[in-house]
Amino acid sequence: MIAELVSSALGLALYLNTLSADFCYDDSRAIKTNQDLLPETPWTHIFYNDFWGTLLTHSGSHKSYRPLCTLSFRLNHAIGGLNPWSYHLVNVLLHAAVTGVFTSFSKILLGDGYWTFMAGLMFASHPIHTEAVAGIVGRADVGASLFFLLSLLCYIKHCSTRGSSARTWGWFLGTGLCAGCSMLWKEQGVTVLAVSAVYDVFVFHRLKIKQILPTIYKRKNLSLFLSISLLTFWGTSLLGARLYWMGNKPPSFSNSDNPAADSDSLLARTLTFFYLPTKNLWLLLCPDTLSFDWSMDAVPLLKTICDWRNLHTVAFYVGLLLLAYYGLKSPGVERECNGKFVTNGKQNANGHSCHSDVEYRNSEIKPSFASKVENGIKNNVSQRTQLPSTENIVVLSLSLLIIPFVPATNLFFYVGFVIAERVLYIPSMGFCLLVTVGARALYVKVQKRFLKSLIFYATATLIVFYGLKTAIRNGDWQNEEMLYRSGIKVNPAKAWGNLGNVLKSQSKISEAESAYRNALYYRSNMADMLYNLGLLLQENSRFAEALHYYKLAIGSRPTLASAYLNTGIILMNQGKTEEARRTFLKCSEIPDENLKDPHAHKSSVTSCLYNLGKLYHEQGHYEDALSVYKEAIQKMPRQFAPQSLYNMMGEAYMRLSKLPEAEHWYMESLRSKTDHIPAHLTYGKLLALTGRKSEAEKFFLKAIELDPTKGNCYMHYGQFLLEEARLIEAAEMAKKAAELDSTEFDVVFSAAHMLRQASLNEAAEKYYDLAARLRPNYPAALMNLGAILHLNGRLQKAEANYLRALQLKPDDVITQSNLRKLWNIMEKQGLKTSKT
């Protein structure tokens, strides 16, 4: 128990500093934007959607079905909202629990000694676990590991009680249930059933390869055959149910996720896929270089036989075969057991029995529990526990290392990554056991005390180095900026791109732009990076450059709806309404099939339709606008905020004088978002129009209360006051609106109008002049400025603005009329005019 507690405590202590870490990398999509975590979403949706909240049968689903992990996220969200501290706490506690259970499992194999302690400490401190523990989405691997070990321990109890207790099938049921739970945490959890079979055959029954078939053929052990058959049946059933539930289709991934899978060269695919397990083993052995992401070109493809990395591949598989041969060969004469030499079945002194090699061949296979008749009553009593031999542990360790990793090898289906460190969480158990039993075997083999001490302290030093590396790596996971900077060496394209997003969120615009350009230097066709750079440029009013990068993004990924959306918005603002209309229409027709994030795509399509409706609205095509808005409502996803769309529906109906329909949609807008300011203003206008003046004023005042810094609210209230002939109050509202939004043309222009209507012509002149400076090429602004100057007696300035307005709009009748009146006055006063 002490070993378990100390190992768990180390696993807990090493990750305490991650409790203050923020959400990083994949956490945003799995937690922050996952609708399945929200209380208004029925919890049953978790069992129909994938890990990222997409319907499992959708063509673009990742097919990662981990409902128990998502359910744990939902509980976190219910208790602590989006505070990352509680999410990290659960991860750390789970890792501590897994470490304790792993140490208990090691004790079954290694005995109650310091080698068990070593195995537990090595697992607790291994740096490869950092991503799984410090990264919140890694909880899937940690949770799966916990139930993986519990399932294996249940099966060990089943083996030890088989034939001597009726409870043995209770333990088998526990094995099946825990295996199912492990798979519902993460897919690879189901592999525990294969590991259990390896334990039963090669550890509990100590069979060698040559003995398996004769044993089954001669029916020497029907209980073994029955257990293995049930394991096979249950594993097949779980996999079949899993395949059926995800729609009987494998997921589809982009080229950048797994470049080897997309390679046209069979040689390159084969060499690379054979090499990748070698690279994974090296990360377990020497986790010096770790990264949050190993996709894209992080591991360059092996394209020829001459690639020197093929030597690593050959060395890896030769070593693997030698270890397998060592564990499965027929036993020799001299053996060791629990760290002591055993010759001919007699142990030097260790307190545990151990069979000799002759006994292995000649003895019957016996369970670890035997029946005893005492006083005529048959009782079950436990025999002294017999520890497995080094060869047995090597076989089990190899199975723990290899079998859970098989789903990630691209052997049966292509996966969406090149290397994923968190996938190595379960295989690392086999690695830690393999290193420990290897060190123990060397310790036993050497005779000199100095060499024994050297082996022991070398193993202890390895654990210390692993712990130090884990502590350092945890620092990288404190925040996204540190994490992405640490990954530049391994995956520069992905790391620079993600770093650009972080720097942009910190308002470090020039640094963010540089980061995006660095990412594109390494991989020029990344649609997301092209789009992000375009968005950055758009937000900084560099519209021509933004359009260029949006077009490149669309060229790289024609289904990128958000790029169409922002392209259309820029074109609309530039007055290129026909181009904008075509862009929005094209976006609205893009299907969401085989898209990685269909929810985000649908949101962009809905926004495109919303902006297309606004375009029609501004052109006075209100029926067309309504048709588009209705289509948007049909297509919008659950997470889309509909208040602006509903409000514009109301506006369109208002312009068509369909006031009951307009009121309905204004109310819908307010129901969807009770503090939506535009809906308060537009609904206030409708109430005023229908004679409900006091109610209207309440909505205008509520809008001001919701955001006292928004000039638009004062402007609408001022217009209402003006219509009520409350001129002084209206003038105050107009001035307040123009002061708050002095860079917003519509607000300033409307404020000037109100002041003019309130006969405050001097103040009106000030704001007409400001409006004309905000839009120097807008004829209406120049004409109105000329008109107020005309009224205020500044005749020559008035003439200049009238003439400028006519240059921009020569056929404007009102401006022409005003100019003729102005010339008449100027001639009467003897002033020189431009016509003379």
JSON list of C-alpha atoms in Angstrom, two decimals, residues 392-579:
[
{"chain": "A", "resi": 392, "resn": "ASN", "atom": "CA", "xyz": [6.21, -14.02, -18.46]},
{"chain": "A", "resi": 393, "resn": "ILE", "atom": "CA", "xyz": [6.43, -10.35, -17.47]},
{"chain": "A", "resi": 394, "resn": "VAL", "atom": "CA", "xyz": [8.30, -9.51, -20.69]},
{"chain": "A", "resi": 395, "resn": "VAL", "atom": "CA", "xyz": [5.48, -11.06, -22.74]},
{"chain": "A", "resi": 396, "resn": "LEU", "atom": "CA", "xyz": [2.81, -9.19, -20.78]},
{"chain": "A", "resi": 397, "resn": "SER", "atom": "CA", "xyz": [4.80, -5.94, -20.94]},
{"chain": "A", "resi": 398, "resn": "LEU", "atom": "CA", "xyz": [5.15, -6.26, -24.69]},
{"chain": "A", "resi": 399, "resn": "SER", "atom": "CA", "xyz": [1.42, -6.88, -25.02]},
{"chain": "A", "resi": 400, "resn": "LEU", "atom": "CA", "xyz": [0.71, -3.78, -22.90]},
{"chain": "A", "resi": 401, "resn": "LEU", "atom": "CA", "xyz": [3.12, -1.78, -25.05]},
{"chain": "A", "resi": 402, "resn": "ILE", "atom": "CA", "xyz": [1.97, -3.02, -28.45]},
{"chain": "A", "resi": 403, "resn": "ILE", "atom": "CA", "xyz": [-1.71, -4.01, -28.36]},
{"chain": "A", "resi": 404, "resn": "PRO", "atom": "CA", "xyz": [-3.16, -0.66, -27.13]},
{"chain": "A", "resi": 405, "resn": "PHE", "atom": "CA", "xyz": [-0.98, 1.08, -29.72]},
{"chain": "A", "resi": 406, "resn": "VAL", "atom": "CA", "xyz": [-2.20, -1.03, -32.66]},
{"chain": "A", "resi": 407, "resn": "PRO", "atom": "CA", "xyz": [-5.24, 1.23, -33.40]},
{"chain": "A", "resi": 408, "resn": "ALA", "atom": "CA", "xyz": [-2.82, 4.14, -33.93]},
{"chain": "A", "resi": 409, "resn": "THR", "atom": "CA", "xyz": [-0.59, 2.29, -36.42]},
{"chain": "A", "resi": 410, "resn": "ASN", "atom": "CA", "xyz": [-2.77, 2.83, -39.54]},
{"chain": "A", "resi": 411, "resn": "LEU", "atom": "CA", "xyz": [-2.84, -0.96, -39.85]},
{"chain": "A", "resi": 412, "resn": "PHE", "atom": "CA", "xyz": [-6.63, -1.37, -39.95]},
{"chain": "A", "resi": 413, "resn": "PHE", "atom": "CA", "xyz": [-7.69, 2.19, -40.82]},
{"chain": "A", "resi": 414, "resn": "TYR", "atom": "CA", "xyz": [-6.04, 5.55, -41.30]},
{"chain": "A", "resi": 415, "resn": "VAL", "atom": "CA", "xyz": [-5.89, 7.79, -38.24]},
{"chain": "A", "resi": 416, "resn": "GLY", "atom": "CA", "xyz": [-6.03, 11.59, -38.05]},
{"chain": "A", "resi": 417, "resn": "PHE", "atom": "CA", "xyz": [-2.51, 12.15, -36.74]},
{"chain": "A", "resi": 418, "resn": "VAL", "atom": "CA", "xyz": [1.12, 11.27, -37.39]},
{"chain": "A", "resi": 419, "resn": "ILE", "atom": "CA", "xyz": [2.12, 10.98, -33.73]},
{"chain": "A", "resi": 420, "resn": "ALA", "atom": "CA", "xyz": [-0.05, 11.78, -30.72]},
{"chain": "A", "resi": 421, "resn": "GLU", "atom": "CA", "xyz": [1.76, 11.77, -27.37]},
{"chain": "A", "resi": 422, "resn": "ARG", "atom": "CA", "xyz": [-1.40, 11.22, -25.36]},
{"chain": "A", "resi": 423, "resn": "VAL", "atom": "CA", "xyz": [-2.08, 7.98, -27.28]},
{"chain": "A", "resi": 424, "resn": "LEU", "atom": "CA", "xyz": [1.05, 6.60, -25.58]},
{"chain": "A", "resi": 425, "resn": "TYR", "atom": "CA", "xyz": [-0.45, 6.93, -22.09]},
{"chain": "A", "resi": 426, "resn": "ILE", "atom": "CA", "xyz": [-1.64, 3.29, -21.92]},
{"chain": "A", "resi": 427, "resn": "PRO", "atom": "CA", "xyz": [1.33, 1.80, -23.86]},
{"chain": "A", "resi": 428, "resn": "SER", "atom": "CA", "xyz": [3.68, 3.55, -21.43]},
{"chain": "A", "resi": 429, "resn": "MET", "atom": "CA", "xyz": [2.53, 1.06, -18.77]},
{"chain": "A", "resi": 430, "resn": "GLY", "atom": "CA", "xyz": [4.11, -1.73, -20.80]},
{"chain": "A", "resi": 431, "resn": "PHE", "atom": "CA", "xyz": [7.22, 0.38, -21.34]},
{"chain": "A", "resi": 432, "resn": "CYS", "atom": "CA", "xyz": [7.63, 1.09, -17.61]},
{"chain": "A", "resi": 433, "resn": "LEU", "atom": "CA", "xyz": [7.17, -2.60, -16.76]},
{"chain": "A", "resi": 434, "resn": "LEU", "atom": "CA", "xyz": [9.63, -3.61, -19.48]},
{"chain": "A", "resi": 435, "resn": "VAL", "atom": "CA", "xyz": [12.34, -1.22, -18.26]},
{"chain": "A", "resi": 436, "resn": "THR", "atom": "CA", "xyz": [11.77, -2.22, -14.64]},
{"chain": "A", "resi": 437, "resn": "VAL", "atom": "CA", "xyz": [11.83, -5.98, -15.24]},
{"chain": "A", "resi": 438, "resn": "GLY", "atom": "CA", "xyz": [14.89, -5.53, -17.47]},
{"chain": "A", "resi": 439, "resn": "ALA", "atom": "CA", "xyz": [16.70, -3.62, -14.74]},
{"chain": "A", "resi": 440, "resn": "ARG", "atom": "CA", "xyz": [15.69, -6.27, -12.22]},
{"chain": "A", "resi": 441, "resn": "ALA", "atom": "CA", "xyz": [16.95, -9.08, -14.44]},
{"chain": "A", "resi": 442, "resn": "LEU", "atom": "CA", "xyz": [20.33, -7.34, -14.81]},
{"chain": "A", "resi": 443, "resn": "TYR", "atom": "CA", "xyz": [20.41, -6.69, -11.08]},
{"chain": "A", "resi": 444, "resn": "VAL", "atom": "CA", "xyz": [19.91, -10.39, -10.39]},
{"chain": "A", "resi": 445, "resn": "LYS", "atom": "CA", "xyz": [22.35, -11.53, -13.05]},
{"chain": "A", "resi": 446, "resn": "VAL", "atom": "CA", "xyz": [25.38, -9.53, -11.93]},
{"chain": "A", "resi": 447, "resn": "GLN", "atom": "CA", "xyz": [27.25, -10.77, -8.89]},
{"chain": "A", "resi": 448, "resn": "LYS", "atom": "CA", "xyz": [29.25, -7.76, -7.75]},
{"chain": "A", "resi": 449, "resn": "ARG", "atom": "CA", "xyz": [27.62, -5.45, -5.24]},
{"chain": "A", "resi": 450, "resn": "PHE", "atom": "CA", "xyz": [29.03, -2.43, -7.10]},
{"chain": "A", "resi": 451, "resn": "LEU", "atom": "CA", "xyz": [27.31, -3.42, -10.33]},
{"chain": "A", "resi": 452, "resn": "LYS", "atom": "CA", "xyz": [24.07, -4.12, -8.49]},
{"chain": "A", "resi": 453, "resn": "SER", "atom": "CA", "xyz": [24.19, -0.64, -6.95]},
{"chain": "A", "resi": 454, "resn": "LEU", "atom": "CA", "xyz": [25.05, 0.87, -10.33]},
{"chain": "A", "resi": 455, "resn": "ILE", "atom": "CA", "xyz": [21.98, -0.72, -11.97]},
{"chain": "A", "resi": 456, "resn": "PHE", "atom": "CA", "xyz": [19.69, 0.28, -9.13]},
{"chain": "A", "resi": 457, "resn": "TYR", "atom": "CA", "xyz": [20.88, 3.89, -9.00]},
{"chain": "A", "resi": 458, "resn": "ALA", "atom": "CA", "xyz": [20.88, 4.18, -12.79]},
{"chain": "A", "resi": 459, "resn": "THR", "atom": "CA", "xyz": [17.19, 3.22, -12.79]},
{"chain": "A", "resi": 460, "resn": "ALA", "atom": "CA", "xyz": [16.51, 5.66, -9.97]},
{"chain": "A", "resi": 461, "resn": "THR", "atom": "CA", "xyz": [18.39, 8.39, -11.88]},
{"chain": "A", "resi": 462, "resn": "LEU", "atom": "CA", "xyz": [16.29, 7.72, -14.99]},
{"chain": "A", "resi": 463, "resn": "ILE", "atom": "CA", "xyz": [13.16, 8.26, -12.89]},
{"chain": "A", "resi": 464, "resn": "VAL", "atom": "CA", "xyz": [14.58, 11.52, -11.52]},
{"chain": "A", "resi": 465, "resn": "PHE", "atom": "CA", "xyz": [15.39, 12.76, -15.03]},
{"chain": "A", "resi": 466, "resn": "TYR", "atom": "CA", "xyz": [11.91, 11.82, -16.20]},
{"chain": "A", "resi": 467, "resn": "GLY", "atom": "CA", "xyz": [10.43, 13.75, -13.27]},
{"chain": "A", "resi": 468, "resn": "LEU", "atom": "CA", "xyz": [12.53, 16.83, -14.03]},
{"chain": "A", "resi": 469, "resn": "LYS", "atom": "CA", "xyz": [11.55, 16.72, -17.70]},
{"chain": "A", "resi": 470, "resn": "THR", "atom": "CA", "xyz": [7.89, 16.41, -16.73]},
{"chain": "A", "resi": 471, "resn": "ALA", "atom": "CA", "xyz": [8.14, 19.44, -14.45]},
{"chain": "A", "resi": 472, "resn": "ILE", "atom": "CA", "xyz": [9.78, 21.47, -17.23]},
{"chain": "A", "resi": 473, "resn": "ARG", "atom": "CA", "xyz": [7.26, 20.31, -19.84]},
{"chain": "A", "resi": 474, "resn": "ASN", "atom": "CA", "xyz": [4.37, 21.21, -17.54]},
{"chain": "A", "resi": 475, "resn": "GLY", "atom": "CA", "xyz": [5.64, 24.78, -17.71]},
{"chain": "A", "resi": 476, "resn": "ASP", "atom": "CA", "xyz": [5.06, 24.75, -21.47]},
{"chain": "A", "resi": 477, "resn": "TRP", "atom": "CA", "xyz": [1.41, 23.83, -20.85]},
{"chain": "A", "resi": 478, "resn": "GLN", "atom": "CA", "xyz": [0.79, 26.83, -18.57]},
{"chain": "A", "resi": 479, "resn": "ASN", "atom": "CA", "xyz": [-0.63, 28.86, -21.43]},
{"chain": "A", "resi": 480, "resn": "GLU", "atom": "CA", "xyz": [-1.06, 28.64, -25.18]},
{"chain": "A", "resi": 481, "resn": "GLU", "atom": "CA", "xyz": [1.74, 31.04, -26.06]},
{"chain": "A", "resi": 482, "resn": "MET", "atom": "CA", "xyz": [4.38, 28.98, -24.23]},
{"chain": "A", "resi": 483, "resn": "LEU", "atom": "CA", "xyz": [2.94, 25.75, -25.62]},
{"chain": "A", "resi": 484, "resn": "TYR", "atom": "CA", "xyz": [3.03, 26.92, -29.23]},
{"chain": "A", "resi": 485, "resn": "ARG", "atom": "CA", "xyz": [6.49, 28.45, -28.91]},
{"chain": "A", "resi": 486, "resn": "SER", "atom": "CA", "xyz": [7.76, 25.12, -27.60]},
{"chain": "A", "resi": 487, "resn": "GLY", "atom": "CA", "xyz": [6.39, 23.35, -30.71]},
{"chain": "A", "resi": 488, "resn": "ILE", "atom": "CA", "xyz": [8.08, 25.56, -33.33]},
{"chain": "A", "resi": 489, "resn": "LYS", "atom": "CA", "xyz": [11.05, 23.22, -33.58]},
{"chain": "A", "resi": 490, "resn": "VAL", "atom": "CA", "xyz": [8.91, 20.14, -34.31]},
{"chain": "A", "resi": 491, "resn": "ASN", "atom": "CA", "xyz": [5.99, 21.54, -36.33]},
{"chain": "A", "resi": 492, "resn": "PRO", "atom": "CA", "xyz": [6.78, 25.14, -37.33]},
{"chain": "A", "resi": 493, "resn": "ALA", "atom": "CA", "xyz": [3.81, 25.61, -39.65]},
{"chain": "A", "resi": 494, "resn": "LYS", "atom": "CA", "xyz": [1.18, 24.61, -37.07]},
{"chain": "A", "resi": 495, "resn": "ALA", "atom": "CA", "xyz": [3.00, 26.22, -34.14]},
{"chain": "A", "resi": 496, "resn": "TRP", "atom": "CA", "xyz": [3.52, 29.61, -35.83]},
{"chain": "A", "resi": 497, "resn": "GLY", "atom": "CA", "xyz": [-0.09, 29.63, -37.02]},
{"chain": "A", "resi": 498, "resn": "ASN", "atom": "CA", "xyz": [-1.52, 28.93, -33.57]},
{"chain": "A", "resi": 499, "resn": "LEU", "atom": "CA", "xyz": [0.91, 31.39, -32.01]},
{"chain": "A", "resi": 500, "resn": "GLY", "atom": "CA", "xyz": [-0.40, 34.03, -34.40]},
{"chain": "A", "resi": 501, "resn": "ASN", "atom": "CA", "xyz": [-3.92, 33.48, -33.03]},
{"chain": "A", "resi": 502, "resn": "VAL", "atom": "CA", "xyz": [-2.65, 33.93, -29.46]},
{"chain": "A", "resi": 503, "resn": "LEU", "atom": "CA", "xyz": [-0.67, 37.09, -30.28]},
{"chain": "A", "resi": 504, "resn": "LYS", "atom": "CA", "xyz": [-3.68, 38.53, -32.09]},
{"chain": "A", "resi": 505, "resn": "SER", "atom": "CA", "xyz": [-5.86, 37.94, -29.02]},
{"chain": "A", "resi": 506, "resn": "GLN", "atom": "CA", "xyz": [-3.22, 39.87, -27.05]},
{"chain": "A", "resi": 507, "resn": "SER", "atom": "CA", "xyz": [-3.50, 42.80, -29.52]},
{"chain": "A", "resi": 508, "resn": "LYS", "atom": "CA", "xyz": [0.09, 42.26, -30.68]},
{"chain": "A", "resi": 509, "resn": "ILE", "atom": "CA", "xyz": [-0.92, 42.87, -34.28]},
{"chain": "A", "resi": 510, "resn": "SER", "atom": "CA", "xyz": [2.48, 43.15, -35.98]},
{"chain": "A", "resi": 511, "resn": "GLU", "atom": "CA", "xyz": [3.82, 40.11, -34.14]},
{"chain": "A", "resi": 512, "resn": "ALA", "atom": "CA", "xyz": [0.69, 38.13, -35.03]},
{"chain": "A", "resi": 513, "resn": "GLU", "atom": "CA", "xyz": [1.04, 39.07, -38.70]},
{"chain": "A", "resi": 514, "resn": "SER", "atom": "CA", "xyz": [4.68, 37.99, -38.64]},
{"chain": "A", "resi": 515, "resn": "ALA", "atom": "CA", "xyz": [3.69, 34.66, -37.03]},
{"chain": "A", "resi": 516, "resn": "TYR", "atom": "CA", "xyz": [1.06, 33.99, -39.71]},
{"chain": "A", "resi": 517, "resn": "ARG", "atom": "CA", "xyz": [3.54, 34.77, -42.46]},
{"chain": "A", "resi": 518, "resn": "ASN", "atom": "CA", "xyz": [6.10, 32.44, -40.85]},
{"chain": "A", "resi": 519, "resn": "ALA", "atom": "CA", "xyz": [3.50, 29.66, -40.82]},
{"chain": "A", "resi": 520, "resn": "LEU", "atom": "CA", "xyz": [2.77, 30.23, -44.50]},
{"chain": "A", "resi": 521, "resn": "TYR", "atom": "CA", "xyz": [6.49, 30.21, -45.27]},
{"chain": "A", "resi": 522, "resn": "TYR", "atom": "CA", "xyz": [6.66, 26.60, -44.09]},
{"chain": "A", "resi": 523, "resn": "ARG", "atom": "CA", "xyz": [3.33, 25.54, -45.60]},
{"chain": "A", "resi": 524, "resn": "SER", "atom": "CA", "xyz": [1.87, 28.02, -48.08]},
{"chain": "A", "resi": 525, "resn": "ASN", "atom": "CA", "xyz": [-1.42, 26.24, -48.77]},
{"chain": "A", "resi": 526, "resn": "MET", "atom": "CA", "xyz": [-2.85, 26.21, -45.23]},
{"chain": "A", "resi": 527, "resn": "ALA", "atom": "CA", "xyz": [-6.36, 27.57, -45.76]},
{"chain": "A", "resi": 528, "resn": "ASP", "atom": "CA", "xyz": [-6.88, 28.36, -42.07]},
{"chain": "A", "resi": 529, "resn": "MET", "atom": "CA", "xyz": [-3.68, 30.43, -41.88]},
{"chain": "A", "resi": 530, "resn": "LEU", "atom": "CA", "xyz": [-4.48, 32.26, -45.11]},
{"chain": "A", "resi": 531, "resn": "TYR", "atom": "CA", "xyz": [-7.93, 33.05, -43.72]},
{"chain": "A", "resi": 532, "resn": "ASN", "atom": "CA", "xyz": [-6.57, 34.14, -40.33]},
{"chain": "A", "resi": 533, "resn": "LEU", "atom": "CA", "xyz": [-4.07, 36.47, -41.97]},
{"chain": "A", "resi": 534, "resn": "GLY", "atom": "CA", "xyz": [-6.85, 37.89, -44.15]},
{"chain": "A", "resi": 535, "resn": "LEU", "atom": "CA", "xyz": [-9.02, 38.45, -41.06]},
{"chain": "A", "resi": 536, "resn": "LEU", "atom": "CA", "xyz": [-6.17, 40.24, -39.28]},
{"chain": "A", "resi": 537, "resn": "LEU", "atom": "CA", "xyz": [-5.65, 42.52, -42.29]},
{"chain": "A", "resi": 538, "resn": "GLN", "atom": "CA", "xyz": [-9.40, 43.18, -42.59]},
{"chain": "A", "resi": 539, "resn": "GLU", "atom": "CA", "xyz": [-9.64, 44.18, -38.94]},
{"chain": "A", "resi": 540, "resn": "ASN", "atom": "CA", "xyz": [-6.83, 46.66, -39.55]},
{"chain": "A", "resi": 541, "resn": "SER", "atom": "CA", "xyz": [-8.57, 48.18, -42.60]},
{"chain": "A", "resi": 542, "resn": "ARG", "atom": "CA", "xyz": [-6.12, 46.69, -45.12]},
{"chain": "A", "resi": 543, "resn": "PHE", "atom": "CA", "xyz": [-8.99, 45.50, -47.27]},
{"chain": "A", "resi": 544, "resn": "ALA", "atom": "CA", "xyz": [-7.20, 44.91, -50.58]},
{"chain": "A", "resi": 545, "resn": "GLU", "atom": "CA", "xyz": [-4.64, 42.63, -48.92]},
{"chain": "A", "resi": 546, "resn": "ALA", "atom": "CA", "xyz": [-7.38, 40.90, -46.93]},
{"chain": "A", "resi": 547, "resn": "LEU", "atom": "CA", "xyz": [-9.30, 40.13, -50.12]},
{"chain": "A", "resi": 548, "resn": "HIS", "atom": "CA", "xyz": [-6.14, 38.67, -51.65]},
{"chain": "A", "resi": 549, "resn": "TYR", "atom": "CA", "xyz": [-5.62, 36.22, -48.78]},
{"chain": "A", "resi": 550, "resn": "TYR", "atom": "CA", "xyz": [-9.31, 35.29, -48.61]},
{"chain": "A", "resi": 551, "resn": "LYS", "atom": "CA", "xyz": [-9.17, 34.36, -52.29]},
{"chain": "A", "resi": 552, "resn": "LEU", "atom": "CA", "xyz": [-6.05, 32.26, -51.66]},
{"chain": "A", "resi": 553, "resn": "ALA", "atom": "CA", "xyz": [-7.81, 30.55, -48.73]},
{"chain": "A", "resi": 554, "resn": "ILE", "atom": "CA", "xyz": [-10.83, 29.76, -50.92]},
{"chain": "A", "resi": 555, "resn": "GLY", "atom": "CA", "xyz": [-8.50, 28.44, -53.63]},
{"chain": "A", "resi": 556, "resn": "SER", "atom": "CA", "xyz": [-6.86, 26.15, -51.09]},
{"chain": "A", "resi": 557, "resn": "ARG", "atom": "CA", "xyz": [-10.17, 25.05, -49.55]},
{"chain": "A", "resi": 558, "resn": "PRO", "atom": "CA", "xyz": [-13.24, 25.85, -51.68]},
{"chain": "A", "resi": 559, "resn": "THR", "atom": "CA", "xyz": [-15.58, 24.90, -48.82]},
{"chain": "A", "resi": 560, "resn": "LEU", "atom": "CA", "xyz": [-14.22, 27.53, -46.38]},
{"chain": "A", "resi": 561, "resn": "ALA", "atom": "CA", "xyz": [-17.48, 29.41, -45.83]},
{"chain": "A", "resi": 562, "resn": "SER", "atom": "CA", "xyz": [-16.00, 31.98, -43.43]},
{"chain": "A", "resi": 563, "resn": "ALA", "atom": "CA", "xyz": [-13.66, 33.22, -46.19]},
{"chain": "A", "resi": 564, "resn": "TYR", "atom": "CA", "xyz": [-16.63, 33.77, -48.52]},
{"chain": "A", "resi": 565, "resn": "LEU", "atom": "CA", "xyz": [-18.46, 35.56, -45.71]},
{"chain": "A", "resi": 566, "resn": "ASN", "atom": "CA", "xyz": [-15.71, 38.10, -45.05]},
{"chain": "A", "resi": 567, "resn": "THR", "atom": "CA", "xyz": [-15.02, 38.56, -48.75]},
{"chain": "A", "resi": 568, "resn": "GLY", "atom": "CA", "xyz": [-18.68, 39.45, -49.26]},
{"chain": "A", "resi": 569, "resn": "ILE", "atom": "CA", "xyz": [-18.68, 41.88, -46.32]},
{"chain": "A", "resi": 570, "resn": "ILE", "atom": "CA", "xyz": [-15.64, 43.76, -47.71]},
{"chain": "A", "resi": 571, "resn": "LEU", "atom": "CA", "xyz": [-17.15, 43.93, -51.20]},
{"chain": "A", "resi": 572, "resn": "MET", "atom": "CA", "xyz": [-20.46, 45.15, -49.78]},
{"chain": "A", "resi": 573, "resn": "ASN", "atom": "CA", "xyz": [-18.74, 47.90, -47.79]},
{"chain": "A", "resi": 574, "resn": "GLN", "atom": "CA", "xyz": [-16.81, 48.90, -50.92]},
{"chain": "A", "resi": 575, "resn": "GLY", "atom": "CA", "xyz": [-20.08, 49.36, -52.80]},
{"chain": "A", "resi": 576, "resn": "LYS", "atom": "CA", "xyz": [-19.47, 46.35, -55.05]},
{"chain": "A", "resi": 577, "resn": "THR", "atom": "CA", "xyz": [-22.93, 45.03, -54.33]},
{"chain": "A", "resi": 578, "resn": "GLU", "atom": "CA", "xyz": [-23.24, 42.65, -57.29]},
{"chain": "A", "resi": 579, "resn": "GLU", "atom": "CA", "xyz": [-19.93, 40.91, -56.49]}
]
